[in-house]
CSV table of N, CA and C in Angstrom, one decimal:
chain,number,residue,atom,x,y,z
I,1,MET,N,-10.4,10.2,-13.2
I,1,MET,CA,-11.2,9.1,-12.6
I,1,MET,C,-10.3,7.9,-12.5
I,2,LEU,N,-10.5,7.2,-11.4
I,2,LEU,CA,-9.8,5.9,-11.2
I,2,LEU,C,-10.7,4.8,-11.6
I,3,ALA,N,-10.1,4.0,-12.5
I,3,ALA,CA,-10.9,2.8,-13.0
I,3,ALA,C,-10.1,1.5,-12.7
I,4,LEU,N,-10.6,0.7,-11.8
I,4,LEU,CA,-10.0,-0.5,-11.5
I,4,LEU,C,-10.9,-1.7,-11.7
I,5,ARG,N,-10.4,-2.8,-12.2
I,5,ARG,CA,-11.2,-4.0,-12.3
I,5,ARG,C,-10.6,-5.0,-11.4
I,6,LEU,N,-11.3,-5.3,-10.3
I,6,LEU,CA,-10.8,-6.3,-9.4
I,6,LEU,C,-11.7,-7.5,-9.4
I,7,PRO,N,-11.2,-8.7,-9.3
I,7,PRO,CA,-12.0,-9.9,-9.2
I,7,PRO,C,-13.0,-9.8,-8.0
I,8,PRO,N,-14.2,-10.2,-8.1
I,8,PRO,CA,-15.2,-10.0,-7.0
I,8,PRO,C,-14.8,-10.9,-5.8
I,9,ASP,N,-14.0,-11.9,-5.9
I,9,ASP,CA,-13.7,-12.8,-4.8
I,9,ASP,C,-12.5,-12.3,-4.0
I,10,LEU,N,-12.0,-11.2,-4.2
I,10,LEU,CA,-10.9,-10.6,-3.4
I,10,LEU,C,-11.4,-10.2,-2.0
I,11,SER,N,-10.6,-10.4,-1.0
I,11,SER,CA,-11.0,-10.0,0.3
I,11,SER,C,-11.0,-8.5,0.4
I,12,PRO,N,-11.8,-7.9,1.3
I,12,PRO,CA,-11.9,-6.4,1.4
I,12,PRO,C,-10.5,-5.8,1.7
I,13,ALA,N,-9.7,-6.5,2.5
I,13,ALA,CA,-8.3,-6.0,2.8
I,13,ALA,C,-7.5,-5.9,1.6
I,14,VAL,N,-7.5,-6.9,0.7
I,14,VAL,CA,-6.7,-6.9,-0.5
I,14,VAL,C,-7.2,-5.8,-1.4
I,15,GLN,N,-8.6,-5.7,-1.5
I,15,GLN,CA,-9.1,-4.6,-2.4
I,15,GLN,C,-8.7,-3.2,-1.9
I,16,ARG,N,-8.7,-3.0,-0.6
I,16,ARG,CA,-8.3,-1.7,0.0
I,16,ARG,C,-6.8,-1.4,-0.4
I,17,LEU,N,-5.9,-2.4,-0.3
I,17,LEU,CA,-4.5,-2.2,-0.6
I,17,LEU,C,-4.3,-1.8,-2.1
I,18,VAL,N,-5.0,-2.5,-3.0
I,18,VAL,CA,-4.9,-2.3,-4.4
I,18,VAL,C,-5.4,-0.8,-4.7
I,19,VAL,N,-6.5,-0.5,-4.1
I,19,VAL,CA,-7.1,0.9,-4.3
I,19,VAL,C,-6.1,2.0,-3.8
I,20,TRP,N,-5.6,1.8,-2.5
I,20,TRP,CA,-4.7,2.8,-2.0
I,20,TRP,C,-3.4,2.9,-2.8
I,21,THR,N,-2.9,1.8,-3.4
I,21,THR,CA,-1.7,1.9,-4.2
I,21,THR,C,-2.0,2.6,-5.5
I,22,ALA,N,-3.3,2.4,-6.0
I,22,ALA,CA,-3.7,3.0,-7.3
I,22,ALA,C,-3.8,4.5,-7.0
I,23,LEU,N,-4.0,5.0,-5.8
I,23,LEU,CA,-4.1,6.4,-5.5
I,23,LEU,C,-2.7,7.0,-5.2
I,24,GLY,N,-1.7,6.2,-5.3
I,24,GLY,CA,-0.3,6.7,-5.1
I,24,GLY,C,0.5,6.2,-3.9
I,25,CYS,N,-0.1,5.5,-3.0
I,25,CYS,CA,0.6,4.9,-1.9
I,25,CYS,C,1.4,3.7,-2.4
I,26,VAL,N,2.4,3.2,-1.6
I,26,VAL,CA,3.2,2.0,-2.0
I,26,VAL,C,3.3,1.1,-0.8
I,27,LEU,N,3.3,-0.2,-1.1
I,27,LEU,CA,3.6,-1.2,0.0
I,27,LEU,C,5.1,-1.2,0.2
I,28,VAL,N,5.5,-1.2,1.4
I,28,VAL,CA,6.9,-1.2,1.8
I,28,VAL,C,7.2,-2.3,2.8
I,29,ARG,N,8.2,-3.1,2.5
I,29,ARG,CA,8.6,-4.3,3.3
I,29,ARG,C,9.2,-3.7,4.6
I,30,VAL,N,8.7,-4.2,5.8
I,30,VAL,CA,9.3,-3.8,7.0
I,30,VAL,C,9.5,-5.1,7.9
I,31,ALA,N,10.2,-5.0,8.9
I,31,ALA,CA,10.4,-6.2,9.8
I,31,ALA,C,9.0,-6.6,10.3
I,32,GLY,N,8.7,-7.9,10.1
I,32,GLY,CA,7.4,-8.4,10.6
I,32,GLY,C,6.3,-8.3,9.6
I,33,GLY,N,6.5,-7.8,8.5
I,33,GLY,CA,5.4,-7.7,7.5
I,33,GLY,C,5.6,-6.5,6.5
I,34,TRP,N,4.5,-5.8,6.2
I,34,TRP,CA,4.4,-4.8,5.3
I,34,TRP,C,3.7,-3.6,5.9
I,35,ARG,N,4.0,-2.4,5.3
I,35,ARG,CA,3.2,-1.2,5.7
I,35,ARG,C,2.9,-0.5,4.4
I,36,LEU,N,1.8,0.3,4.5
I,36,LEU,CA,1.4,1.1,3.4
I,36,LEU,C,1.9,2.5,3.6
I,37,GLU,N,2.8,3.0,2.7
I,37,GLU,CA,3.3,4.3,2.9
I,37,GLU,C,2.5,5.3,2.0
I,38,ARG,N,2.2,6.4,2.6
I,38,ARG,CA,1.4,7.4,1.9
I,38,ARG,C,2.1,8.1,0.8
I,39,ALA,N,1.3,8.5,-0.2
I,39,ALA,CA,1.9,9.3,-1.3
I,39,ALA,C,2.3,10.6,-0.8
I,40,ALA,N,3.2,11.3,-1.5
I,40,ALA,CA,3.7,12.6,-1.2
I,40,ALA,C,2.5,13.6,-1.1
I,41,SER,N,1.5,13.4,-2.0
I,41,SER,CA,0.4,14.3,-2.0
I,41,SER,C,-0.5,14.2,-0.8
I,42,MET,N,-0.3,13.2,0.0
I,42,MET,CA,-1.1,12.9,1.2
I,42,MET,C,-0.5,13.3,2.5
I,43,ARG,N,0.5,14.2,2.5
I,43,ARG,CA,1.3,14.5,3.7
I,43,ARG,C,0.5,15.0,4.8
I,44,GLY,N,-0.5,15.8,4.6
I,44,GLY,CA,-1.2,16.3,5.7
I,44,GLY,C,-2.3,15.4,6.3
I,45,THR,N,-2.5,14.3,5.7
I,45,THR,CA,-3.6,13.4,6.1
I,45,THR,C,-3.1,12.3,6.9
I,46,ARG,N,-4.1,11.6,7.6
I,46,ARG,CA,-3.8,10.5,8.4
I,46,ARG,C,-3.5,9.3,7.4
I,47,GLY,N,-2.6,8.4,7.8
I,47,GLY,CA,-2.2,7.3,7.0
I,47,GLY,C,-3.3,6.3,6.7
I,48,PRO,N,-3.3,5.7,5.6
I,48,PRO,CA,-4.3,4.7,5.3
I,48,PRO,C,-4.3,3.4,6.0
I,49,ALA,N,-3.1,3.0,6.5
I,49,ALA,CA,-3.0,1.7,7.3
I,49,ALA,C,-1.9,1.9,8.3
I,50,PRO,N,-2.3,2.2,9.5
I,50,PRO,CA,-1.3,2.5,10.6
I,50,PRO,C,-0.7,1.2,11.1
I,51,LYS,N,-1.3,0.0,10.9
I,51,LYS,CA,-0.8,-1.2,11.5
I,51,LYS,C,0.0,-2.0,10.4
I,52,THR,N,0.8,-2.9,10.8
I,52,THR,CA,1.6,-3.7,9.9
I,52,THR,C,0.6,-4.7,9.2
I,53,ILE,N,0.8,-4.8,7.9
I,53,ILE,CA,0.0,-5.7,7.0
I,53,ILE,C,0.6,-7.1,6.9
I,54,GLN,N,-0.2,-8.1,7.1
I,54,GLN,CA,0.2,-9.5,7.0
I,54,GLN,C,0.8,-9.8,5.6
I,55,ASP,N,1.8,-10.6,5.6
I,55,ASP,CA,2.5,-11.0,4.4
I,55,ASP,C,1.6,-11.5,3.3
I,56,ARG,N,0.7,-12.5,3.7
I,56,ARG,CA,-0.1,-13.1,2.7
I,56,ARG,C,-1.1,-12.1,2.1
I,57,THR,N,-1.6,-11.1,2.9
I,57,THR,CA,-2.5,-10.1,2.4
I,57,THR,C,-1.7,-9.2,1.4
I,58,ALA,N,-0.5,-8.8,1.8
I,58,ALA,CA,0.3,-8.0,0.9
I,58,ALA,C,0.6,-8.7,-0.4
I,59,GLN,N,1.0,-10.0,-0.3
I,59,GLN,CA,1.4,-10.7,-1.5
I,59,GLN,C,0.2,-10.9,-2.4
I,60,GLU,N,-0.9,-11.1,-1.9
I,60,GLU,CA,-2.2,-11.2,-2.7
I,60,GLU,C,-2.4,-9.9,-3.4
I,61,ALA,N,-2.3,-8.8,-2.7
I,61,ALA,CA,-2.5,-7.5,-3.3
I,61,ALA,C,-1.5,-7.2,-4.4
I,62,ILE,N,-0.2,-7.6,-4.2
I,62,ILE,CA,0.8,-7.4,-5.2
I,62,ILE,C,0.5,-8.2,-6.5
I,63,ARG,N,0.0,-9.4,-6.3
I,63,ARG,CA,-0.4,-10.2,-7.4
I,63,ARG,C,-1.5,-9.6,-8.3
I,64,HIS,N,-2.3,-8.7,-7.6
I,64,HIS,CA,-3.4,-8.0,-8.3
I,64,HIS,C,-3.1,-6.6,-8.6
I,65,GLY,N,-1.8,-6.3,-8.6
I,65,GLY,CA,-1.4,-4.9,-9.2
I,65,GLY,C,-1.0,-3.9,-8.1
I,66,ALA,N,-0.9,-4.2,-6.9
I,66,ALA,CA,-0.5,-3.2,-5.9
I,66,ALA,C,0.9,-2.9,-6.1
I,67,ARG,N,1.3,-1.6,-5.9
I,67,ARG,CA,2.6,-1.1,-6.1
I,67,ARG,C,3.5,-1.3,-4.9
I,68,VAL,N,4.8,-1.7,-5.1
I,68,VAL,CA,5.7,-1.9,-4.1
I,68,VAL,C,6.8,-0.9,-4.2
I,69,GLY,N,7.3,-0.4,-3.1
I,69,GLY,CA,8.4,0.6,-3.1
I,69,GLY,C,9.4,0.4,-2.0
I,70,ALA,N,10.4,1.3,-1.9
I,70,ALA,CA,11.3,1.3,-0.8
I,70,ALA,C,10.8,2.3,0.2
I,71,PRO,N,11.3,2.1,1.5
I,71,PRO,CA,10.9,3.1,2.5
I,71,PRO,C,11.4,4.5,2.0
I,72,GLU,N,10.5,5.5,2.3
I,72,GLU,CA,10.9,6.9,1.9
I,72,GLU,C,12.1,7.4,2.5
I,73,ASP,N,12.3,7.0,3.8
I,73,ASP,CA,13.5,7.5,4.5
I,73,ASP,C,14.7,6.6,4.3
I,74,LEU,N,14.8,5.8,3.3
I,74,LEU,CA,15.9,4.9,3.1
I,74,LEU,C,17.2,5.6,2.9
I,75,PHE,N,17.2,6.8,2.3
I,75,PHE,CA,18.4,7.6,2.2
I,75,PHE,C,18.3,8.9,2.8
I,76,GLY,N,17.4,9.0,3.9
I,76,GLY,CA,17.3,10.3,4.6
I,76,GLY,C,16.5,11.3,3.9
I,77,SER,N,15.6,10.9,3.0
I,77,SER,CA,14.8,11.9,2.2
I,77,SER,C,13.5,12.2,2.9
I,78,ALA,N,13.2,11.6,4.0
I,78,ALA,CA,11.9,11.9,4.7
I,78,ALA,C,12.1,13.2,5.4
I,79,ALA,N,10.9,13.9,5.5
I,79,ALA,CA,10.9,15.2,6.2
I,79,ALA,C,10.9,15.1,7.7
């Protein structure tokens, strides 16, 4: 079971990012903002956030525990 305690004043966008990263996704820095990269266990599913995420939204999510990672294909490991 996933147990998260988020402040009630967080925006829905920040809440979604924190939840997706708790499920295994990671925030990845890209040109022009951030993107949410799916966890390896989610390969067959549609991505959680197809659009670029604004910097201020990503930074707020990071302050509340969202995970940050490197792009999966950084060293050619993507399928």
